[in-house]
Amino acid sequence: MDTTLQAPAEVGRAKRLKAATTETHDRLDKRIMAGEPFASVGNYGRFLAVQYQFHRDIDALYDNRELADLLPDLAERRRFEQIAQDLGDLTLAVPENGEAPRFGPDGADLPTALGWLYVAEGSNLGAAFLFKMARALGLDENRGARHLAGHPDGRAQHWRSFTGALDGVVLDEAEEARVIDGANAAFRRVHALVEQEYS
Ligand code: HEM
């Protein structure tokens, strides 16, 4: 992958990803809300179990040097530990599914990884609404809903700095397709976890 050039300025990659995943996002959003994740702390615990397993899948990406060169502040965007703390705050067990994480420590296909990271980061932008509902359950950035809290710079600004970097990565057509496949695979993975935890 040649990362020395600037991406064309027309429609940014993040916007293209949004368009390519709107349907999977909508389906996931509806499926999650059907499980009434904020109706009780017990229901919220199931949502946390989903988040835990999704972020376990991608946690190794935050240590990836090549990705960190492309995406500044990557390491501080990781939320796995906060989710584990949220579970601990609510004295909930860490889910053990016996599966190996989707990405291990031995590097990753970068375009695919970018797609998964787009989904993880974007979910923090959308989490403003979820954080509000978590607050109604008495949870906040210090207890139970740490991983849903906004960045001190503001969610929108934090998202723009991510999408700016993502847009700037130069990829060829085949790699571009892998980013989109990666994002859709990440949404499907979360959907499968929701089915597992809420059924
Ligand atoms: C009930 C659950 C959810 C609701 C209600 C929801 C809602 C939203 C909303 C309102 C936005 C737009 C925020 C804005 O533009 O200011 C958004 C963005 C986003 N959400 Fe969700 N979301 C939910 C769950 C998720 C989950 C579980 C994921 C992935 C794990 C996810 C991934 C994304 C992504 C990638 C974006 C960024 C879209 C873009 O602008 O490119 N969402 N969400």
CSV table of C-alpha atoms and ligand atoms in Angstrom, one decimal:
chain,number,residue,atom,x,y,z
A,1,MET,CA,0.0,0.0,0.0
A,2,ASP,CA,1.5,3.4,-1.0
A,3,THR,CA,0.8,5.9,1.8
A,4,THR,CA,3.0,8.6,0.6
A,5,LEU,CA,0.5,10.3,-1.6
A,6,GLN,CA,-2.6,12.3,-0.8
A,7,ALA,CA,-6.0,10.8,-1.5
A,8,PRO,CA,-8.2,12.5,-4.1
A,9,ALA,CA,-10.3,15.3,-2.6
A,10,GLU,CA,-13.8,14.5,-4.2
A,11,VAL,CA,-15.9,12.4,-1.8
A,12,GLY,CA,-13.9,11.4,1.2
A,13,ARG,CA,-13.5,7.7,2.2
A,14,ALA,CA,-15.4,8.1,5.4
A,15,LYS,CA,-18.4,9.4,3.5
A,16,ARG,CA,-18.2,6.6,1.1
A,17,LEU,CA,-18.0,4.1,3.9
A,18,LYS,CA,-21.1,5.7,5.5
A,19,ALA,CA,-23.0,5.3,2.3
A,20,ALA,CA,-21.8,1.7,1.8
A,21,THR,CA,-22.8,0.7,5.3
A,22,THR,CA,-26.0,2.7,6.0
A,23,GLU,CA,-28.2,-0.3,5.6
A,24,THR,CA,-26.1,-2.6,7.8
A,25,HIS,CA,-25.9,0.2,10.4
A,26,ASP,CA,-29.7,0.7,10.3
A,27,ARG,CA,-30.4,-3.0,10.7
A,28,LEU,CA,-28.0,-3.2,13.7
A,29,ASP,CA,-29.4,-0.1,15.3
A,30,LYS,CA,-32.9,-1.4,15.1
A,31,ARG,CA,-31.9,-4.9,16.4
A,32,ILE,CA,-30.1,-3.4,19.4
A,33,MET,CA,-33.0,-1.1,20.3
A,34,ALA,CA,-35.4,-4.0,20.0
A,35,GLY,CA,-33.5,-5.6,22.8
A,36,GLU,CA,-34.3,-2.5,25.0
A,37,PRO,CA,-30.7,-2.2,26.1
A,38,PHE,CA,-31.5,0.7,28.4
A,39,ALA,CA,-34.6,-0.6,30.0
A,40,SER,CA,-32.6,-2.0,32.9
A,41,VAL,CA,-29.0,-2.5,34.1
A,42,GLY,CA,-29.5,-6.1,33.3
A,43,ASN,CA,-30.3,-5.4,29.7
A,44,TYR,CA,-27.5,-2.9,29.5
A,45,GLY,CA,-25.2,-5.7,30.7
A,46,ARG,CA,-26.0,-7.7,27.6
A,47,PHE,CA,-25.1,-4.6,25.5
A,48,LEU,CA,-21.8,-4.4,27.4
A,49,ALA,CA,-21.1,-8.1,26.6
A,50,VAL,CA,-21.6,-7.3,22.9
A,51,GLN,CA,-19.2,-4.3,23.1
A,52,TYR,CA,-16.7,-6.3,25.1
A,53,GLN,CA,-16.5,-9.1,22.4
A,54,PHE,CA,-16.4,-6.6,19.5
A,55,HIS,CA,-13.6,-4.6,21.0
A,56,ARG,CA,-11.7,-7.7,22.0
A,57,ASP,CA,-11.8,-8.6,18.3
A,58,ILE,CA,-10.1,-5.4,17.3
A,59,ASP,CA,-8.0,-4.6,20.4
A,60,ALA,CA,-4.7,-5.7,18.8
A,61,LEU,CA,-5.1,-3.1,16.0
A,62,TYR,CA,-4.5,-0.3,18.4
A,63,ASP,CA,-0.9,-1.6,18.9
A,64,ASN,CA,-0.3,-2.0,15.2
A,65,ARG,CA,2.6,0.3,14.1
A,66,GLU,CA,1.6,0.6,10.5
A,67,LEU,CA,-1.9,1.7,11.4
A,68,ALA,CA,-0.6,4.1,14.0
A,69,ASP,CA,1.5,5.8,11.3
A,70,LEU,CA,-1.7,6.3,9.3
A,71,LEU,CA,-4.0,7.2,12.1
A,72,PRO,CA,-2.6,9.6,14.7
A,73,ASP,CA,-3.8,9.1,18.3
A,74,LEU,CA,-4.8,5.6,17.4
A,75,ALA,CA,-3.6,4.2,20.8
A,76,GLU,CA,-5.8,6.5,22.8
A,77,ARG,CA,-8.8,5.6,20.8
A,78,ARG,CA,-8.9,2.1,22.2
A,79,ARG,CA,-11.9,1.4,24.4
A,80,PHE,CA,-11.5,-2.3,25.4
A,81,GLU,CA,-10.2,-1.6,28.8
A,82,GLN,CA,-13.0,0.9,29.6
A,83,ILE,CA,-15.6,-1.7,28.6
A,84,ALA,CA,-13.9,-4.2,31.0
A,85,GLN,CA,-14.1,-1.5,33.7
A,86,ASP,CA,-17.8,-0.9,32.9
A,87,LEU,CA,-18.5,-4.6,33.4
A,88,GLY,CA,-16.5,-4.5,36.6
A,89,ASP,CA,-18.4,-1.4,37.9
A,90,LEU,CA,-21.6,-3.4,37.5
A,91,THR,CA,-20.0,-6.6,38.9
A,92,LEU,CA,-20.7,-8.4,35.7
A,93,ALA,CA,-18.5,-11.2,34.5
A,94,VAL,CA,-16.3,-10.8,31.5
A,95,PRO,CA,-17.9,-12.8,28.6
A,96,GLU,CA,-15.8,-15.8,27.6
A,97,ASN,CA,-16.7,-17.1,24.2
A,98,GLY,CA,-13.5,-19.2,23.7
A,99,GLU,CA,-12.9,-17.6,20.3
A,100,ALA,CA,-9.6,-16.1,19.2
A,101,PRO,CA,-10.0,-12.4,18.6
A,102,ARG,CA,-10.6,-11.4,14.9
A,103,PHE,CA,-7.2,-9.6,14.8
A,104,GLY,CA,-4.2,-11.0,16.6
A,105,PRO,CA,-0.8,-9.5,17.4
A,106,ASP,CA,0.8,-10.6,14.1
A,107,GLY,CA,-0.2,-7.7,11.9
A,108,ALA,CA,-3.3,-7.3,9.9
A,109,ASP,CA,-4.5,-6.7,6.4
A,110,LEU,CA,-4.5,-2.9,6.6
A,111,PRO,CA,-7.4,-2.0,4.4
A,112,THR,CA,-9.6,-4.6,6.2
A,113,ALA,CA,-8.4,-3.3,9.5
A,114,LEU,CA,-9.3,0.3,8.5
A,115,GLY,CA,-12.9,-0.8,7.8
A,116,TRP,CA,-13.2,-2.4,11.2
A,117,LEU,CA,-11.7,0.7,12.9
A,118,TYR,CA,-14.1,3.0,11.0
A,119,VAL,CA,-17.0,1.1,12.6
A,120,ALA,CA,-15.5,1.2,16.1
A,121,GLU,CA,-14.8,4.9,15.9
A,122,GLY,CA,-18.1,5.8,14.3
A,123,SER,CA,-19.9,4.0,17.0
A,124,ASN,CA,-18.4,6.4,19.5
A,125,LEU,CA,-19.9,9.3,17.5
A,126,GLY,CA,-23.3,7.7,17.5
A,127,ALA,CA,-22.9,6.9,21.2
A,128,ALA,CA,-23.9,10.4,22.3
A,129,PHE,CA,-27.5,9.2,22.2
A,130,LEU,CA,-26.6,5.9,24.0
A,131,PHE,CA,-24.7,7.7,26.7
A,132,LYS,CA,-27.7,9.9,27.4
A,133,MET,CA,-29.9,6.8,27.9
A,134,ALA,CA,-27.2,5.2,30.1
A,135,ARG,CA,-27.3,8.3,32.3
A,136,ALA,CA,-30.9,7.7,32.8
A,137,LEU,CA,-30.0,4.4,34.3
A,138,GLY,CA,-27.6,6.2,36.7
A,139,LEU,CA,-24.5,5.3,34.8
A,140,ASP,CA,-21.9,7.8,33.6
A,141,GLU,CA,-18.2,8.3,32.6
A,142,ASN,CA,-17.1,7.2,36.1
A,143,ARG,CA,-19.2,4.2,36.5
A,144,GLY,CA,-20.7,1.7,34.0
A,145,ALA,CA,-20.7,3.9,30.9
A,146,ARG,CA,-17.0,4.9,30.6
A,147,HIS,CA,-16.7,3.6,27.1
A,148,LEU,CA,-19.7,5.6,25.9
A,149,ALA,CA,-18.4,9.0,27.1
A,150,GLY,CA,-17.4,11.6,24.6
A,151,HIS,CA,-13.8,12.8,24.1
A,152,PRO,CA,-12.9,16.0,26.0
A,153,ASP,CA,-12.4,17.8,22.6
A,154,GLY,CA,-16.0,16.8,21.7
A,155,ARG,CA,-17.2,13.8,19.8
A,156,ALA,CA,-17.6,15.6,16.5
A,157,GLN,CA,-14.0,17.0,16.6
A,158,HIS,CA,-12.6,13.7,17.6
A,159,TRP,CA,-14.4,12.0,14.8
A,160,ARG,CA,-13.3,14.6,12.3
A,161,SER,CA,-9.6,14.0,13.2
A,162,PHE,CA,-10.1,10.3,12.6
A,163,THR,CA,-12.0,10.7,9.3
A,164,GLY,CA,-9.4,13.3,8.1
A,165,ALA,CA,-6.6,10.7,8.6
A,166,LEU,CA,-8.7,7.9,7.1
A,167,ASP,CA,-9.6,10.0,4.1
A,168,GLY,CA,-5.9,10.8,3.5
A,169,VAL,CA,-4.7,7.1,3.2
A,170,VAL,CA,-4.0,6.3,-0.4
A,171,LEU,CA,-5.4,3.0,-1.6
A,172,ASP,CA,-5.9,1.3,-4.9
A,173,GLU,CA,-9.3,0.1,-6.0
A,174,ALA,CA,-8.9,-3.5,-4.7
A,175,GLU,CA,-7.8,-2.2,-1.3
A,176,GLU,CA,-10.7,0.3,-1.3
A,177,ALA,CA,-13.1,-2.6,-1.7
A,178,ARG,CA,-11.4,-4.4,1.2
A,179,VAL,CA,-12.0,-1.4,3.5
A,180,ILE,CA,-15.7,-1.5,2.6
A,181,ASP,CA,-15.8,-5.3,3.1
A,182,GLY,CA,-14.1,-4.8,6.4
A,183,ALA,CA,-16.6,-2.3,7.6
A,184,ASN,CA,-19.6,-4.4,6.6
A,185,ALA,CA,-17.9,-7.5,8.2
A,186,ALA,CA,-17.5,-5.5,11.5
A,187,PHE,CA,-21.2,-4.5,11.4
A,188,ARG,CA,-22.2,-8.1,10.8
A,189,ARG,CA,-20.0,-9.3,13.6
A,190,VAL,CA,-21.7,-6.9,16.0
A,191,HIS,CA,-25.1,-8.0,14.7
A,192,ALA,CA,-24.2,-11.6,15.4
A,193,LEU,CA,-23.0,-10.8,18.9
A,194,VAL,CA,-26.3,-9.0,19.5
A,195,GLU,CA,-28.2,-12.0,18.4
A,196,GLN,CA,-26.1,-14.2,20.7
A,197,GLU,CA,-26.5,-12.0,23.8
A,198,TYR,CA,-30.1,-10.9,23.4
A,199,SER,CA,-31.7,-14.1,22.3
B,1,HEM,C1,-28.9,1.4,19.1
B,1,HEM,C2,-27.7,1.6,18.7
B,1,HEM,C3,-27.2,2.7,17.9
B,1,HEM,C4,-27.8,3.9,17.6
B,1,HEM,C5,-29.1,4.4,18.0
B,1,HEM,C6,-26.8,4.5,16.7
B,1,HEM,C7,-27.0,5.8,16.2
B,1,HEM,C8,-26.1,6.5,15.5
B,1,HEM,C9,-26.2,7.9,15.1
B,1,HEM,C10,-27.4,8.8,15.4
B,1,HEM,C11,-25.1,8.2,14.3
B,1,HEM,C12,-24.8,9.5,13.7
B,1,HEM,C13,-24.1,10.4,14.6
B,1,HEM,C14,-23.8,11.8,14.0
B,1,HEM,O1,-23.7,11.9,12.8
B,1,HEM,O2,-23.7,12.7,14.8
B,1,HEM,C15,-24.3,7.0,14.3
B,1,HEM,C16,-23.1,6.9,13.6
B,1,HEM,C17,-22.4,5.8,13.5
B,1,HEM,N1,-22.6,4.6,14.2
B,1,HEM,FE1,-24.2,4.1,15.2
B,1,HEM,N2,-25.8,3.7,16.5
B,1,HEM,C18,-26.0,2.6,17.2
B,1,HEM,C19,-25.2,1.5,17.3
B,1,HEM,C20,-24.0,1.4,16.6
B,1,HEM,C21,-23.1,0.3,16.7
B,1,HEM,C22,-23.3,-0.9,17.7
B,1,HEM,C23,-22.1,0.5,15.8
B,1,HEM,C24,-20.9,-0.3,15.5
B,1,HEM,C25,-20.3,-1.1,16.4
B,1,HEM,C26,-22.3,1.8,15.2
B,1,HEM,C27,-21.6,2.4,14.2
B,1,HEM,C28,-21.7,3.7,13.8
B,1,HEM,C29,-20.8,4.3,12.8
B,1,HEM,C30,-19.7,3.6,12.1
B,1,HEM,C31,-21.2,5.6,12.6
B,1,HEM,C32,-20.6,6.7,11.8
B,1,HEM,C33,-21.4,6.9,10.5
B,1,HEM,C34,-20.6,8.0,9.7
B,1,HEM,O3,-21.0,9.2,9.9
B,1,HEM,O4,-19.8,7.6,8.9
B,1,HEM,N3,-23.5,2.3,15.7
B,1,HEM,N4,-24.9,6.0,15.0
